[in-house]
Amino acid sequence: MAAARVEYITPWWVYWLHNIPHLELSLRARSSEFNPTDPGYRESLLFWALVIAVCAFLNLLLVVIYLLCFCCCKKEEDTETKKTGSCCVTWTATVSGLLCCAAIGIGFYGNSETNDGVYQLTYSLDDANHTLAGIDTLVSGTSYKLKESLEQHLLRLNEIFAEHGDYVQTLRFMQIMANNVVAQLSTLPNWQMTSSNLSLIARQASVIEYYRWLSYLFLFIFDLVICLLTCLGLAKRSKCLLVTMLSFGLMTILLSWASLALDTSSAVGTSDFCVAPDKFIMNMTQDHISTEVVHYYLYCSQSLKNPFQQTLNIFQKSLTTMQIQIQGLLQFAVPMFPTAQKDLQGIQLLLNTSESNLHQLTALLDCRGLHKV
């Protein structure tokens, strides 16, 4: 019994990100439909990156104001107040450092999970690419054999059976059947362009993800080292170490806000795609593949008719008819024309290979091959 296909369910937070206002840099609202080729849509993603940049500026401004106020107020405090304030700052910094370490641990986990998710995506793209390339290979190979290899056998057999009209008529009928099969195979979609696009997307996603994962790994390690050295500086009351860590801490804040800006834009764009991936895919493939075929592969429902079924049925019936004709010639013509046996057996082998290709092609064209659970 075939396993039921798992339906894609969009998470709530994807809808939330998809529904946030999409504004161009001119503050004009635009559609949240995923369309990376549209400059206006790219501006709407850049808008949220700029919002994060403004937040980063305000954050740094508050830190600078706090440090200035802290330094100015410190000169006017008496000794006892200094000790109390120093103790409070120490404990606050220690707790903040521990919380940062916990957050960094979550960051390591999230970075690893994201890497696993992208790996599964690239694996699925490569698998789909392998399936589509396999379809093209089978179609081209079968067409070549039925057009070129079969024709060579039939030409020699025509010479052998030249004086026997019935056998020549059978050979002509087989040629017509073979041409019919080739014509039907030519109606199947050419997946070369789609396969190339999938391969390119998989390679680009793999390279980008590698550098993203490595960058975040170094960032989290850098943050962790700063937190630990800051705690060490507080424990030893080392002003030099604390001032150094403060400088690195400001740089970390900048890097963290920059990564947040990039992540926010990426998350909004990805959410727009995940809410309605079928619409984007159909728009991208409409020039290469018919809407019926794309719809069949996207939804893969039992209620949908296989758009290739008629072609496959004609292929099967034609092969069966040709095999019956060859069996008849082997049985009745070979005793009269022994030299025809080699070519007839060659055609029989060719038809058997074509039938094997037909079974493989039927399995590869089935949409369930691209919806593996």
PDB file of N, CA and C in Angstrom, residues 103-177:
ATOM      1  N   ALA A 103      22.046  32.592  25.239  1.00  0.00           N
ATOM      2  CA  ALA A 103      21.539  32.985  23.920  1.00  0.00           C
ATOM      3  C   ALA A 103      22.466  32.497  22.809  1.00  0.00           C
ATOM      4  N   ILE A 104      23.770  32.552  23.069  1.00  0.00           N
ATOM      5  CA  ILE A 104      24.738  32.071  22.073  1.00  0.00           C
ATOM      6  C   ILE A 104      24.575  30.569  21.856  1.00  0.00           C
ATOM      7  N   GLY A 105      24.302  29.837  22.954  1.00  0.00           N
ATOM      8  CA  GLY A 105      24.052  28.399  22.831  1.00  0.00           C
ATOM      9  C   GLY A 105      22.851  28.117  21.941  1.00  0.00           C
ATOM     10  N   ILE A 106      21.783  28.915  22.125  1.00  0.00           N
ATOM     11  CA  ILE A 106      20.607  28.778  21.260  1.00  0.00           C
ATOM     12  C   ILE A 106      20.976  29.119  19.813  1.00  0.00           C
ATOM     13  N   GLY A 107      21.850  30.122  19.656  1.00  0.00           N
ATOM     14  CA  GLY A 107      22.303  30.503  18.320  1.00  0.00           C
ATOM     15  C   GLY A 107      23.053  29.381  17.626  1.00  0.00           C
ATOM     16  N   PHE A 108      23.914  28.681  18.373  1.00  0.00           N
ATOM     17  CA  PHE A 108      24.629  27.526  17.808  1.00  0.00           C
ATOM     18  C   PHE A 108      23.637  26.467  17.320  1.00  0.00           C
ATOM     19  N   TYR A 109      22.615  26.211  18.150  1.00  0.00           N
ATOM     20  CA  TYR A 109      21.604  25.211  17.793  1.00  0.00           C
ATOM     21  C   TYR A 109      20.835  25.644  16.541  1.00  0.00           C
ATOM     22  N   GLY A 110      20.409  26.923  16.517  1.00  0.00           N
ATOM     23  CA  GLY A 110      19.672  27.430  15.363  1.00  0.00           C
ATOM     24  C   GLY A 110      20.504  27.416  14.093  1.00  0.00           C
ATOM     25  N   ASN A 111      21.788  27.730  14.229  1.00  0.00           N
ATOM     26  CA  ASN A 111      22.680  27.718  13.064  1.00  0.00           C
ATOM     27  C   ASN A 111      22.809  26.309  12.498  1.00  0.00           C
ATOM     28  N   SER A 112      22.914  25.336  13.399  1.00  0.00           N
ATOM     29  CA  SER A 112      23.019  23.941  12.967  1.00  0.00           C
ATOM     30  C   SER A 112      21.722  23.462  12.311  1.00  0.00           C
ATOM     31  N   GLU A 113      20.576  23.838  12.913  1.00  0.00           N
ATOM     32  CA  GLU A 113      19.287  23.429  12.351  1.00  0.00           C
ATOM     33  C   GLU A 113      19.058  24.048  10.969  1.00  0.00           C
ATOM     34  N   THR A 114      19.442  25.317  10.826  1.00  0.00           N
ATOM     35  CA  THR A 114      19.314  25.975   9.524  1.00  0.00           C
ATOM     36  C   THR A 114      20.179  25.285   8.481  1.00  0.00           C
ATOM     37  N   ASN A 115      21.387  24.920   8.881  1.00  0.00           N
ATOM     38  CA  ASN A 115      22.284  24.221   7.969  1.00  0.00           C
ATOM     39  C   ASN A 115      21.698  22.878   7.540  1.00  0.00           C
ATOM     40  N   ASP A 116      21.095  22.154   8.494  1.00  0.00           N
ATOM     41  CA  ASP A 116      20.457  20.874   8.158  1.00  0.00           C
ATOM     42  C   ASP A 116      19.285  21.084   7.197  1.00  0.00           C
ATOM     43  N   GLY A 117      18.494  22.149   7.442  1.00  0.00           N
ATOM     44  CA  GLY A 117      17.350  22.429   6.572  1.00  0.00           C
ATOM     45  C   GLY A 117      17.774  22.750   5.151  1.00  0.00           C
ATOM     46  N   VAL A 118      18.815  23.564   5.009  1.00  0.00           N
ATOM     47  CA  VAL A 118      19.304  23.911   3.668  1.00  0.00           C
ATOM     48  C   VAL A 118      19.906  22.682   2.991  1.00  0.00           C
ATOM     49  N   TYR A 119      20.560  21.821   3.783  1.00  0.00           N
ATOM     50  CA  TYR A 119      21.111  20.582   3.213  1.00  0.00           C
ATOM     51  C   TYR A 119      19.983  19.706   2.656  1.00  0.00           C
ATOM     52  N   GLN A 120      18.872  19.601   3.403  1.00  0.00           N
ATOM     53  CA  GLN A 120      17.736  18.823   2.914  1.00  0.00           C
ATOM     54  C   GLN A 120      17.153  19.444   1.648  1.00  0.00           C
ATOM     55  N   LEU A 121      17.136  20.790   1.597  1.00  0.00           N
ATOM     56  CA  LEU A 121      16.643  21.472   0.402  1.00  0.00           C
ATOM     57  C   LEU A 121      17.517  21.153  -0.808  1.00  0.00           C
ATOM     58  N   THR A 122      18.827  21.292  -0.659  1.00  0.00           N
ATOM     59  CA  THR A 122      19.732  21.032  -1.787  1.00  0.00           C
ATOM     60  C   THR A 122      19.698  19.557  -2.188  1.00  0.00           C
ATOM     61  N   TYR A 123      19.533  18.671  -1.193  1.00  0.00           N
ATOM     62  CA  TYR A 123      19.424  17.239  -1.500  1.00  0.00           C
ATOM     63  C   TYR A 123      18.163  16.972  -2.329  1.00  0.00           C
ATOM     64  N   SER A 124      17.053  17.612  -1.942  1.00  0.00           N
ATOM     65  CA  SER A 124      15.801  17.430  -2.683  1.00  0.00           C
ATOM     66  C   SER A 124      15.916  17.991  -4.096  1.00  0.00           C
ATOM     67  N   LEU A 125      16.581  19.144  -4.224  1.00  0.00           N
ATOM     68  CA  LEU A 125      16.773  19.731  -5.550  1.00  0.00           C
ATOM     69  C   LEU A 125      17.643  18.836  -6.427  1.00  0.00           C
ATOM     70  N   ASP A 126      18.700  18.286  -5.840  1.00  0.00           N
ATOM     71  CA  ASP A 126      19.564  17.375  -6.603  1.00  0.00           C
ATOM     72  C   ASP A 126      18.809  16.110  -7.005  1.00  0.00           C
ATOM     73  N   ASP A 127      17.958  15.623  -6.092  1.00  0.00           N
ATOM     74  CA  ASP A 127      17.182  14.422  -6.385  1.00  0.00           C
ATOM     75  C   ASP A 127      16.186  14.695  -7.513  1.00  0.00           C
ATOM     76  N   ALA A 128      15.522  15.859  -7.448  1.00  0.00           N
ATOM     77  CA  ALA A 128      14.595  16.237  -8.519  1.00  0.00           C
ATOM     78  C   ALA A 128      15.340  16.428  -9.837  1.00  0.00           C
ATOM     79  N   ASN A 129      16.521  17.024  -9.755  1.00  0.00           N
ATOM     80  CA  ASN A 129      17.339  17.228 -10.953  1.00  0.00           C
ATOM     81  C   ASN A 129      17.741  15.887 -11.567  1.00  0.00           C
ATOM     82  N   HIS A 130      18.096  14.928 -10.707  1.00  0.00           N
ATOM     83  CA  HIS A 130      18.466  13.586 -11.184  1.00  0.00           C
ATOM     84  C   HIS A 130      17.270  12.913 -11.866  1.00  0.00           C
ATOM     85  N   THR A 131      16.080  13.081 -11.294  1.00  0.00           N
ATOM     86  CA  THR A 131      14.874  12.490 -11.877  1.00  0.00           C
ATOM     87  C   THR A 131      14.571  13.089 -13.246  1.00  0.00           C
ATOM     88  N   LEU A 132      14.612  14.417 -13.333  1.00  0.00           N
ATOM     89  CA  LEU A 132      14.301  15.090 -14.599  1.00  0.00           C
ATOM     90  C   LEU A 132      15.346  14.783 -15.669  1.00  0.00           C
ATOM     91  N   ALA A 133      16.617  14.747 -15.255  1.00  0.00           N
ATOM     92  CA  ALA A 133      17.677  14.405 -16.209  1.00  0.00           C
ATOM     93  C   ALA A 133      17.517  12.965 -16.687  1.00  0.00           C
ATOM     94  N   GLY A 134      17.079  12.077 -15.778  1.00  0.00           N
ATOM     95  CA  GLY A 134      16.842  10.683 -16.153  1.00  0.00           C
ATOM     96  C   GLY A 134      15.726  10.552 -17.177  1.00  0.00           C
ATOM     97  N   ILE A 135      14.688  11.384 -17.033  1.00  0.00           N
ATOM     98  CA  ILE A 135      13.587  11.372 -18.009  1.00  0.00           C
ATOM     99  C   ILE A 135      14.094  11.775 -19.391  1.00  0.00           C
ATOM    100  N   ASP A 136      14.854  12.856 -19.440  1.00  0.00           N
ATOM    101  CA  ASP A 136      15.399  13.314 -20.729  1.00  0.00           C
ATOM    102  C   ASP A 136      16.306  12.264 -21.364  1.00  0.00           C
ATOM    103  N   THR A 137      17.119  11.611 -20.533  1.00  0.00           N
ATOM    104  CA  THR A 137      18.035  10.586 -21.048  1.00  0.00           C
ATOM    105  C   THR A 137      17.268   9.405 -21.636  1.00  0.00           C
ATOM    106  N   LEU A 138      16.229   8.955 -20.928  1.00  0.00           N
ATOM    107  CA  LEU A 138      15.430   7.827 -21.414  1.00  0.00           C
ATOM    108  C   LEU A 138      14.694   8.182 -22.702  1.00  0.00           C
ATOM    109  N   VAL A 139      14.121   9.376 -22.743  1.00  0.00           N
ATOM    110  CA  VAL A 139      13.368   9.791 -23.934  1.00  0.00           C
ATOM    111  C   VAL A 139      14.286   9.901 -25.146  1.00  0.00           C
ATOM    112  N   SER A 140      15.422  10.571 -24.977  1.00  0.00           N
ATOM    113  CA  SER A 140      16.345  10.743 -26.106  1.00  0.00           C
ATOM    114  C   SER A 140      16.946   9.410 -26.540  1.00  0.00           C
ATOM    115  N   GLY A 141      17.305   8.555 -25.566  1.00  0.00           N
ATOM    116  CA  GLY A 141      17.884   7.252 -25.894  1.00  0.00           C
ATOM    117  C   GLY A 141      16.904   6.349 -26.611  1.00  0.00           C
ATOM    118  N   THR A 142      15.658   6.313 -26.124  1.00  0.00           N
ATOM    119  CA  THR A 142      14.640   5.470 -26.753  1.00  0.00           C
ATOM    120  C   THR A 142      14.298   5.979 -28.151  1.00  0.00           C
ATOM    121  N   SER A 143      14.184   7.301 -28.290  1.00  0.00           N
ATOM    122  CA  SER A 143      13.871   7.884 -29.604  1.00  0.00           C
ATOM    123  C   SER A 143      14.968   7.567 -30.615  1.00  0.00           C
ATOM    124  N   TYR A 144      16.211   7.652 -30.170  1.00  0.00           N
ATOM    125  CA  TYR A 144      17.332   7.364 -31.077  1.00  0.00           C
ATOM    126  C   TYR A 144      17.300   5.904 -31.534  1.00  0.00           C
ATOM    127  N   LYS A 145      17.052   4.998 -30.588  1.00  0.00           N
ATOM    128  CA  LYS A 145      17.040   3.577 -30.951  1.00  0.00           C
ATOM    129  C   LYS A 145      15.902   3.254 -31.917  1.00  0.00           C
ATOM    130  N   LEU A 146      14.724   3.842 -31.664  1.00  0.00           N
ATOM    131  CA  LEU A 146      13.575   3.556 -32.520  1.00  0.00           C
ATOM    132  C   LEU A 146      13.663   4.265 -33.868  1.00  0.00           C
ATOM    133  N   LYS A 147      14.485   5.285 -33.947  1.00  0.00           N
ATOM    134  CA  LYS A 147      14.585   6.036 -35.199  1.00  0.00           C
ATOM    135  C   LYS A 147      15.793   5.616 -36.028  1.00  0.00           C
ATOM    136  N   GLU A 148      16.954   5.526 -35.384  1.00  0.00           N
ATOM    137  CA  GLU A 148      18.192   5.238 -36.113  1.00  0.00           C
ATOM    138  C   GLU A 148      18.506   3.742 -36.149  1.00  0.00           C
ATOM    139  N   SER A 149      18.593   3.129 -34.958  1.00  0.00           N
ATOM    140  CA  SER A 149      18.978   1.706 -34.902  1.00  0.00           C
ATOM    141  C   SER A 149      17.949   0.819 -35.586  1.00  0.00           C
ATOM    142  N   LEU A 150      16.662   1.079 -35.318  1.00  0.00           N
ATOM    143  CA  LEU A 150      15.612   0.268 -35.930  1.00  0.00           C
ATOM    144  C   LEU A 150      15.612   0.428 -37.451  1.00  0.00           C
ATOM    145  N   GLU A 151      15.852   1.634 -37.916  1.00  0.00           N
ATOM    146  CA  GLU A 151      15.849   1.887 -39.360  1.00  0.00           C
ATOM    147  C   GLU A 151      16.936   1.085 -40.073  1.00  0.00           C
ATOM    148  N   GLN A 152      18.102   0.948 -39.438  1.00  0.00           N
ATOM    149  CA  GLN A 152      19.187   0.169 -40.052  1.00  0.00           C
ATOM    150  C   GLN A 152      18.786  -1.296 -40.211  1.00  0.00           C
ATOM    151  N   HIS A 153      18.161  -1.844 -39.158  1.00  0.00           N
ATOM    152  CA  HIS A 153      17.696  -3.238 -39.242  1.00  0.00           C
ATOM    153  C   HIS A 153      16.629  -3.381 -40.327  1.00  0.00           C
ATOM    154  N   LEU A 154      15.694  -2.434 -40.383  1.00  0.00           N
ATOM    155  CA  LEU A 154      14.601  -2.528 -41.351  1.00  0.00           C
ATOM    156  C   LEU A 154      15.097  -2.404 -42.788  1.00  0.00           C
ATOM    157  N   LEU A 155      16.103  -1.584 -43.012  1.00  0.00           N
ATOM    158  CA  LEU A 155      16.664  -1.448 -44.365  1.00  0.00           C
ATOM    159  C   LEU A 155      17.257  -2.769 -44.852  1.00  0.00           C
ATOM    160  N   ARG A 156      17.994  -3.439 -43.969  1.00  0.00           N
ATOM    161  CA  ARG A 156      18.583  -4.731 -44.363  1.00  0.00           C
ATOM    162  C   ARG A 156      17.496  -5.785 -44.568  1.00  0.00           C
ATOM    163  N   LEU A 157      16.476  -5.748 -43.710  1.00  0.00           N
ATOM    164  CA  LEU A 157      15.393  -6.723 -43.854  1.00  0.00           C
ATOM    165  C   LEU A 157      14.580  -6.467 -45.123  1.00  0.00           C
ATOM    166  N   ASN A 158      14.431  -5.208 -45.501  1.00  0.00           N
ATOM    167  CA  ASN A 158      13.724  -4.890 -46.751  1.00  0.00           C
ATOM    168  C   ASN A 158      14.434  -5.492 -47.958  1.00  0.00           C
ATOM    169  N   GLU A 159      15.758  -5.477 -47.906  1.00  0.00           N
ATOM    170  CA  GLU A 159      16.532  -6.079 -48.997  1.00  0.00           C
ATOM    171  C   GLU A 159      16.356  -7.596 -49.011  1.00  0.00           C
ATOM    172  N   ILE A 160      16.326  -8.190 -47.818  1.00  0.00           N
ATOM    173  CA  ILE A 160      16.188  -9.655 -47.731  1.00  0.00           C
ATOM    174  C   ILE A 160      14.792 -10.096 -48.164  1.00  0.00           C
ATOM    175  N   PHE A 161      13.758  -9.325 -47.717  1.00  0.00           N
ATOM    176  CA  PHE A 161      12.372  -9.700 -48.014  1.00  0.00           C
ATOM    177  C   PHE A 161      11.837  -9.020 -49.281  1.00  0.00           C
ATOM    178  N   ALA A 162      12.718  -8.530 -50.129  1.00  0.00           N
ATOM    179  CA  ALA A 162      12.286  -7.733 -51.292  1.00  0.00           C
ATOM    180  C   ALA A 162      11.275  -8.465 -52.169  1.00  0.00           C
ATOM    181  N   GLU A 163      11.402  -9.778 -52.264  1.00  0.00           N
ATOM    182  CA  GLU A 163      10.528 -10.547 -53.155  1.00  0.00           C
ATOM    183  C   GLU A 163       9.298 -11.089 -52.442  1.00  0.00           C
ATOM    184  N   HIS A 164       9.175 -10.768 -51.156  1.00  0.00           N
ATOM    185  CA  HIS A 164       8.025 -11.261 -50.391  1.00  0.00           C
ATOM    186  C   HIS A 164       7.231 -10.050 -49.896  1.00  0.00           C
ATOM    187  N   GLY A 165       6.163  -9.723 -50.628  1.00  0.00           N
ATOM    188  CA  GLY A 165       5.404  -8.499 -50.361  1.00  0.00           C
ATOM    189  C   GLY A 165       4.796  -8.413 -48.974  1.00  0.00           C
ATOM    190  N   ASP A 166       4.298  -9.553 -48.454  1.00  0.00           N
ATOM    191  CA  ASP A 166       3.647  -9.525 -47.138  1.00  0.00           C
ATOM    192  C   ASP A 166       4.630  -9.129 -46.042  1.00  0.00           C
ATOM    193  N   TYR A 167       5.837  -9.668 -46.116  1.00  0.00           N
ATOM    194  CA  TYR A 167       6.838  -9.354 -45.097  1.00  0.00           C
ATOM    195  C   TYR A 167       7.299  -7.895 -45.201  1.00  0.00           C
ATOM    196  N   VAL A 168       7.432  -7.416 -46.447  1.00  0.00           N
ATOM    197  CA  VAL A 168       7.811  -6.003 -46.644  1.00  0.00           C
ATOM    198  C   VAL A 168       6.728  -5.086 -46.077  1.00  0.00           C
ATOM    199  N   GLN A 169       5.458  -5.485 -46.281  1.00  0.00           N
ATOM    200  CA  GLN A 169       4.351  -4.691 -45.740  1.00  0.00           C
ATOM    201  C   GLN A 169       4.396  -4.672 -44.214  1.00  0.00           C
ATOM    202  N   THR A 170       4.758  -5.800 -43.624  1.00  0.00           N
ATOM    203  CA  THR A 170       4.888  -5.861 -42.160  1.00  0.00           C
ATOM    204  C   THR A 170       5.986  -4.926 -41.671  1.00  0.00           C
ATOM    205  N   LEU A 171       7.102  -4.898 -42.400  1.00  0.00           N
ATOM    206  CA  LEU A 171       8.207  -4.013 -42.020  1.00  0.00           C
ATOM    207  C   LEU A 171       7.794  -2.544 -42.116  1.00  0.00           C
ATOM    208  N   ARG A 172       7.021  -2.201 -43.166  1.00  0.00           N
ATOM    209  CA  ARG A 172       6.552  -0.820 -43.301  1.00  0.00           C
ATOM    210  C   ARG A 172       5.613  -0.447 -42.152  1.00  0.00           C
ATOM    211  N   PHE A 173       4.776  -1.400 -41.782  1.00  0.00           N
ATOM    212  CA  PHE A 173       3.857  -1.167 -40.661  1.00  0.00           C
ATOM    213  C   PHE A 173       4.643  -0.921 -39.368  1.00  0.00           C
ATOM    214  N   MET A 174       5.700  -1.683 -39.165  1.00  0.00           N
ATOM    215  CA  MET A 174       6.537  -1.501 -37.980  1.00  0.00           C
ATOM    216  C   MET A 174       7.232  -0.139 -38.003  1.00  0.00           C
ATOM    217  N   GLN A 175       7.650   0.294 -39.186  1.00  0.00           N
ATOM    218  CA  GLN A 175       8.282   1.613 -39.310  1.00  0.00           C
ATOM    219  C   GLN A 175       7.295   2.719 -38.937  1.00  0.00           C
ATOM    220  N   ILE A 176       6.050   2.555 -39.388  1.00  0.00           N
ATOM    221  CA  ILE A 176       5.016   3.538 -39.051  1.00  0.00           C
ATOM    222  C   ILE A 176       4.780   3.570 -37.540  1.00  0.00           C
ATOM    223  N   MET A 177       4.721   2.380 -36.923  1.00  0.00           N
ATOM    224  CA  MET A 177       4.515   2.301 -35.475  1.00  0.00           C
ATOM    225  C   MET A 177       5.670   2.948 -34.723  1.00  0.00           C
TER     226      MET A 177
END
